[in-house]
Tab-separated table of C-alpha atoms in Angstrom:
chain	number	residue	atom	x	y	z
S	29	UNK	CA	-11.279	-5.859	17.197
S	30	UNK	CA	-10.763	-2.885	15.724
S	31	UNK	CA	-7.960	-3.250	13.861
S	32	UNK	CA	-9.354	-6.606	11.985
S	33	UNK	CA	-11.723	-8.168	9.118
S	34	UNK	CA	-13.211	-10.975	10.881
S	35	UNK	CA	-15.964	-13.324	9.422
S	36	UNK	CA	-16.863	-15.325	11.815
S	37	UNK	CA	-19.182	-18.784	10.714
S	38	UNK	CA	-20.712	-16.870	8.385
S	39	UNK	CA	-23.016	-17.948	5.864
S	40	UNK	CA	-23.532	-15.801	2.524
S	41	UNK	CA	-27.073	-16.395	1.311
S	42	UNK	CA	-28.019	-13.505	-1.306
S	43	UNK	CA	-31.020	-11.429	-0.743
S	44	UNK	CA	-35.030	-13.603	-1.550
S	45	UNK	CA	-33.043	-16.307	-2.404
S	46	UNK	CA	-32.569	-20.148	-1.001
S	47	UNK	CA	-29.388	-20.713	-2.381
S	48	UNK	CA	-26.610	-21.129	0.472
S	49	UNK	CA	-23.535	-19.456	-1.903
S	50	UNK	CA	-20.571	-19.488	0.823
S	51	UNK	CA	-21.280	-22.068	4.611
S	52	UNK	CA	-20.032	-22.159	7.759
S	53	UNK	CA	-16.620	-19.123	6.528
S	54	UNK	CA	-14.135	-18.074	9.094
S	55	UNK	CA	-11.136	-15.348	7.448
S	56	UNK	CA	-9.798	-12.530	9.693
S	57	UNK	CA	-7.755	-10.436	7.784
S	58	UNK	CA	-5.434	-8.300	10.198
S	59	UNK	CA	-3.688	-4.608	9.927
S	60	UNK	CA	-0.840	-5.709	6.765
S	61	UNK	CA	-3.103	-8.519	5.699
S	62	UNK	CA	-3.779	-8.739	2.114
S	63	UNK	CA	-7.287	-11.690	1.091
S	64	UNK	CA	-7.240	-12.320	-2.379
S	65	UNK	CA	-11.227	-14.362	-3.008
S	66	UNK	CA	-10.981	-16.174	-6.002
S	67	UNK	CA	-13.654	-18.905	-7.818
S	68	UNK	CA	-15.845	-19.635	-10.599
S	69	UNK	CA	-18.034	-17.371	-11.994
S	70	UNK	CA	-21.394	-17.179	-9.214
S	71	UNK	CA	-19.628	-18.717	-6.425
S	72	UNK	CA	-20.404	-15.727	-4.448
S	73	UNK	CA	-16.650	-14.082	-4.071
S	74	UNK	CA	-18.952	-10.390	-4.595
S	75	UNK	CA	-21.350	-11.444	-1.888
S	76	UNK	CA	-18.464	-12.016	0.212
S	77	UNK	CA	-17.201	-8.054	-0.376
S	78	UNK	CA	-20.625	-6.851	0.060
S	79	UNK	CA	-21.193	-9.240	2.987
S	80	UNK	CA	-17.156	-8.078	4.677
S	81	UNK	CA	-18.182	-3.738	4.182
S	82	UNK	CA	-21.816	-4.537	5.439
S	83	UNK	CA	-23.881	-3.343	3.115
S	84	UNK	CA	-25.085	-7.730	2.686
S	85	UNK	CA	-26.439	-8.997	5.903
S	86	UNK	CA	-24.952	-12.723	6.284
S	87	UNK	CA	-27.501	-15.537	6.766
S	88	UNK	CA	-25.409	-16.798	9.687
S	89	UNK	CA	-22.903	-16.062	11.603
S	90	UNK	CA	-20.991	-12.672	12.282
S	91	UNK	CA	-18.907	-10.047	11.102
S	92	UNK	CA	-16.941	-7.350	12.425
S	93	UNK	CA	-14.942	-4.491	11.068
S	94	UNK	CA	-12.680	-1.279	11.347
S	95	UNK	CA	-14.728	1.233	12.047
S	96	UNK	CA	-16.110	3.777	9.307
S	97	UNK	CA	-13.589	5.372	7.771
S	98	UNK	CA	-10.450	2.885	8.195
S	99	UNK	CA	-12.642	0.540	5.457
S	100	UNK	CA	-13.371	1.964	1.704
S	101	UNK	CA	-15.084	0.245	-0.480
S	102	UNK	CA	-13.853	0.785	-3.985
S	103	UNK	CA	-16.195	-0.917	-7.114
S	104	UNK	CA	-15.515	-2.239	-10.275
S	105	UNK	CA	-17.138	0.835	-11.379
S	106	UNK	CA	-16.235	3.502	-9.167
S	107	UNK	CA	-18.875	6.359	-7.755
S	108	UNK	CA	-18.230	9.579	-9.749
S	109	UNK	CA	-19.577	13.071	-8.727
S	110	UNK	CA	-21.616	15.423	-11.563
S	111	UNK	CA	-19.142	17.458	-9.787
S	112	UNK	CA	-15.652	19.438	-9.971
S	113	UNK	CA	-11.858	17.270	-10.762
S	114	UNK	CA	-11.137	18.434	-6.641
S	115	UNK	CA	-13.944	17.210	-5.277
S	116	UNK	CA	-14.514	14.290	-7.177
S	117	UNK	CA	-10.517	12.678	-5.829
S	118	UNK	CA	-11.515	14.405	-2.460
S	119	UNK	CA	-14.796	12.680	-2.553
S	120	UNK	CA	-15.792	11.271	0.517
S	121	UNK	CA	-13.862	14.222	2.160
S	122	UNK	CA	-13.725	17.785	2.545
S	123	UNK	CA	-12.049	19.097	-0.281
S	124	UNK	CA	-10.686	21.574	2.006
S	125	UNK	CA	-8.003	18.910	3.562
S	126	UNK	CA	-5.856	19.174	0.397
S	127	UNK	CA	-3.331	21.554	-1.496
S	128	UNK	CA	-3.787	21.486	-5.265
S	129	UNK	CA	-0.368	20.154	-5.107
S	130	UNK	CA	-1.454	16.885	-3.493
S	131	UNK	CA	-4.072	16.732	-5.768
S	132	UNK	CA	-1.617	17.186	-8.647
S	133	UNK	CA	1.104	14.456	-7.323
S	134	UNK	CA	-1.632	12.400	-6.661
S	135	UNK	CA	-2.846	12.453	-9.811
S	136	UNK	CA	0.346	11.712	-11.236
S	137	UNK	CA	0.899	8.533	-8.895
S	138	UNK	CA	-1.886	6.778	-10.484
S	139	UNK	CA	-0.860	7.808	-13.909
S	140	UNK	CA	-3.314	10.158	-14.710
S	141	UNK	CA	-1.075	13.229	-15.255
S	142	UNK	CA	-2.408	13.779	-18.577
S	143	UNK	CA	-6.016	14.750	-16.151
S	144	UNK	CA	-3.660	17.849	-14.973
S	145	UNK	CA	-2.638	19.476	-18.522
S	146	UNK	CA	-6.238	18.525	-20.352
S	147	UNK	CA	-7.998	20.392	-16.769
S	148	UNK	CA	-5.288	22.898	-14.968
S	149	UNK	CA	-7.877	24.153	-12.829
S	150	UNK	CA	-9.356	21.889	-10.352
S	151	UNK	CA	-12.458	23.702	-9.093
S	152	UNK	CA	-13.477	23.582	-13.206
S	153	UNK	CA	-17.054	20.967	-13.411
S	154	UNK	CA	-17.359	18.588	-16.046
S	155	UNK	CA	-18.953	15.416	-16.301
S	156	UNK	CA	-16.716	12.974	-15.902
S	157	UNK	CA	-18.558	10.183	-15.920
S	158	UNK	CA	-19.440	10.247	-19.345
S	159	UNK	CA	-15.701	11.703	-20.069
S	160	UNK	CA	-13.340	9.689	-18.279
S	161	UNK	CA	-13.239	6.596	-19.783
S	162	UNK	CA	-13.329	3.139	-16.791
S	163	UNK	CA	-9.748	2.305	-16.412
S	164	UNK	CA	-9.191	6.700	-15.414
S	165	UNK	CA	-12.243	5.969	-13.910
S	166	UNK	CA	-10.570	3.736	-11.732
S	167	UNK	CA	-7.250	5.147	-12.018
S	168	UNK	CA	-8.965	7.943	-9.920
S	169	UNK	CA	-10.913	5.403	-7.549
S	170	UNK	CA	-6.715	4.554	-6.625
S	171	UNK	CA	-5.957	8.540	-5.856
S	172	UNK	CA	-8.829	8.633	-3.654
S	173	UNK	CA	-7.670	5.986	-1.619
S	174	UNK	CA	-4.349	7.312	-1.680
S	175	UNK	CA	-5.835	10.938	-0.008
S	176	UNK	CA	-8.391	9.094	2.187
S	177	UNK	CA	-5.409	6.367	3.207
S	178	UNK	CA	-8.059	4.181	5.030
S	179	UNK	CA	-6.315	1.147	6.956
S	180	UNK	CA	-8.795	-1.439	4.910
S	181	UNK	CA	-9.994	-1.527	1.595
S	182	UNK	CA	-12.478	-4.040	0.115
S	183	UNK	CA	-11.415	-3.766	-4.235
S	184	UNK	CA	-13.911	-5.651	-6.116
S	185	UNK	CA	-11.737	-6.198	-9.780
S	186	UNK	CA	-11.308	-2.498	-9.253
S	187	UNK	CA	-7.781	-2.504	-11.510
S	188	UNK	CA	-10.452	-4.852	-14.708
S	189	UNK	CA	-10.147	-2.443	-16.876
S	190	UNK	CA	-6.652	-1.765	-16.622
S	191	UNK	CA	-2.798	-3.373	-17.951
S	192	UNK	CA	-1.650	-5.695	-15.765
S	193	UNK	CA	1.900	-3.060	-15.523
S	194	UNK	CA	-0.820	-0.236	-14.385
S	195	UNK	CA	-2.548	-2.907	-12.424
S	196	UNK	CA	0.919	-3.996	-10.838
S	197	UNK	CA	1.624	-0.084	-10.417
S	198	UNK	CA	-1.558	1.163	-7.990
S	199	UNK	CA	-1.282	-2.850	-6.090
S	200	UNK	CA	2.336	-1.377	-4.988
S	201	UNK	CA	0.933	2.089	-4.027
S	202	UNK	CA	-0.799	0.310	-1.826
S	203	UNK	CA	1.252	-1.728	0.259
S	204	UNK	CA	3.846	0.908	-0.138
S	205	UNK	CA	1.173	2.626	2.559
S	206	UNK	CA	0.757	-0.684	4.064
S	207	UNK	CA	-2.905	-0.785	3.776
S	208	UNK	CA	-4.799	-3.710	4.205
S	209	UNK	CA	-7.178	-5.371	2.029
S	210	UNK	CA	-9.462	-7.236	0.631
S	211	UNK	CA	-9.868	-8.173	-3.469
S	212	UNK	CA	-11.460	-10.056	-6.193
S	213	UNK	CA	-9.917	-10.934	-9.089
S	214	UNK	CA	-9.082	-12.363	-12.216
S	215	UNK	CA	-5.765	-12.361	-13.398
S	216	UNK	CA	-2.846	-14.912	-11.960
S	217	UNK	CA	-0.388	-11.606	-11.625
S	218	UNK	CA	-2.472	-10.195	-8.674
S	219	UNK	CA	-0.965	-13.529	-6.374
S	220	UNK	CA	1.649	-11.472	-5.844
S	221	UNK	CA	0.553	-9.045	-3.630
S	222	UNK	CA	-1.635	-10.980	-1.664
S	223	UNK	CA	-0.088	-12.971	1.214
S	224	UNK	CA	-3.713	-15.428	1.716
S	225	UNK	CA	-5.933	-16.982	-1.036
S	226	UNK	CA	-9.871	-17.315	-0.194
S	227	UNK	CA	-11.324	-20.039	-2.623
S	228	UNK	CA	-14.869	-20.882	-2.760
S	229	UNK	CA	-16.257	-23.085	-4.977
S	230	UNK	CA	-19.665	-22.432	-5.441
S	231	UNK	CA	-21.437	-24.827	-3.794
S	232	UNK	CA	-21.397	-23.893	0.140
S	233	UNK	CA	-17.237	-25.004	0.514
S	234	UNK	CA	-14.300	-22.734	0.844
S	235	UNK	CA	-10.585	-23.138	1.868
S	236	UNK	CA	-7.086	-20.762	2.192
S	237	UNK	CA	-4.307	-21.044	0.876
S	238	UNK	CA	-1.134	-19.860	1.231
S	239	UNK	CA	-0.859	-16.934	-1.788
S	240	UNK	CA	2.671	-18.001	-2.808
S	241	UNK	CA	2.680	-20.668	-5.781
S	242	UNK	CA	-1.383	-20.051	-6.375
S	243	UNK	CA	-2.064	-21.263	-9.208
S	244	UNK	CA	-5.127	-19.347	-10.158
S	245	UNK	CA	-5.676	-21.049	-13.121
S	246	UNK	CA	-6.819	-23.733	-11.603
S	247	UNK	CA	-9.964	-21.630	-11.929
S	248	UNK	CA	-10.242	-19.523	-15.232
């Protein structure tokens, strides 16, 4: 099943805990499919993403995922390198793969053209985590995503610091690339970029719904 994320009869229990967050969960995300995970705070949404990415082993059941390189995880606070803007954008890939033109184009695509004006030389080293706001860091993570172009993406509130219009723009860039993704987010507007909603209730139960017409507000 290299072409999908396949979760089969999985129990989710946080490390050093006996509390079952999700019980007997089975779901598959195949190429081009998009799953939005919702539920009250503490219900296991982030645990589910960590398990999907292989960061946490499930307490029971199994998870099959695409080969490394085909699946990219974007956390709410992206990993920022202490290096050049070029290295920052190309991470985790070899910067030699991309031309200056490609890097400037992708910065414009994610609505960071002012970075090109501020730092016309892409090899200048800066303290990026301090210089860039969280919203700029999140847009930069999407630039990375467009450059590495994986088949599957896991997004953990990866647009939380952005306004709705920018979030919509970034998600539409992913759908235009025909990427499959699993997202956790709180905004009702996110449903339009997904076809299925996985609803967790925090007591171990889960349900799947079509995203069309789903009311995220029922858990807000």
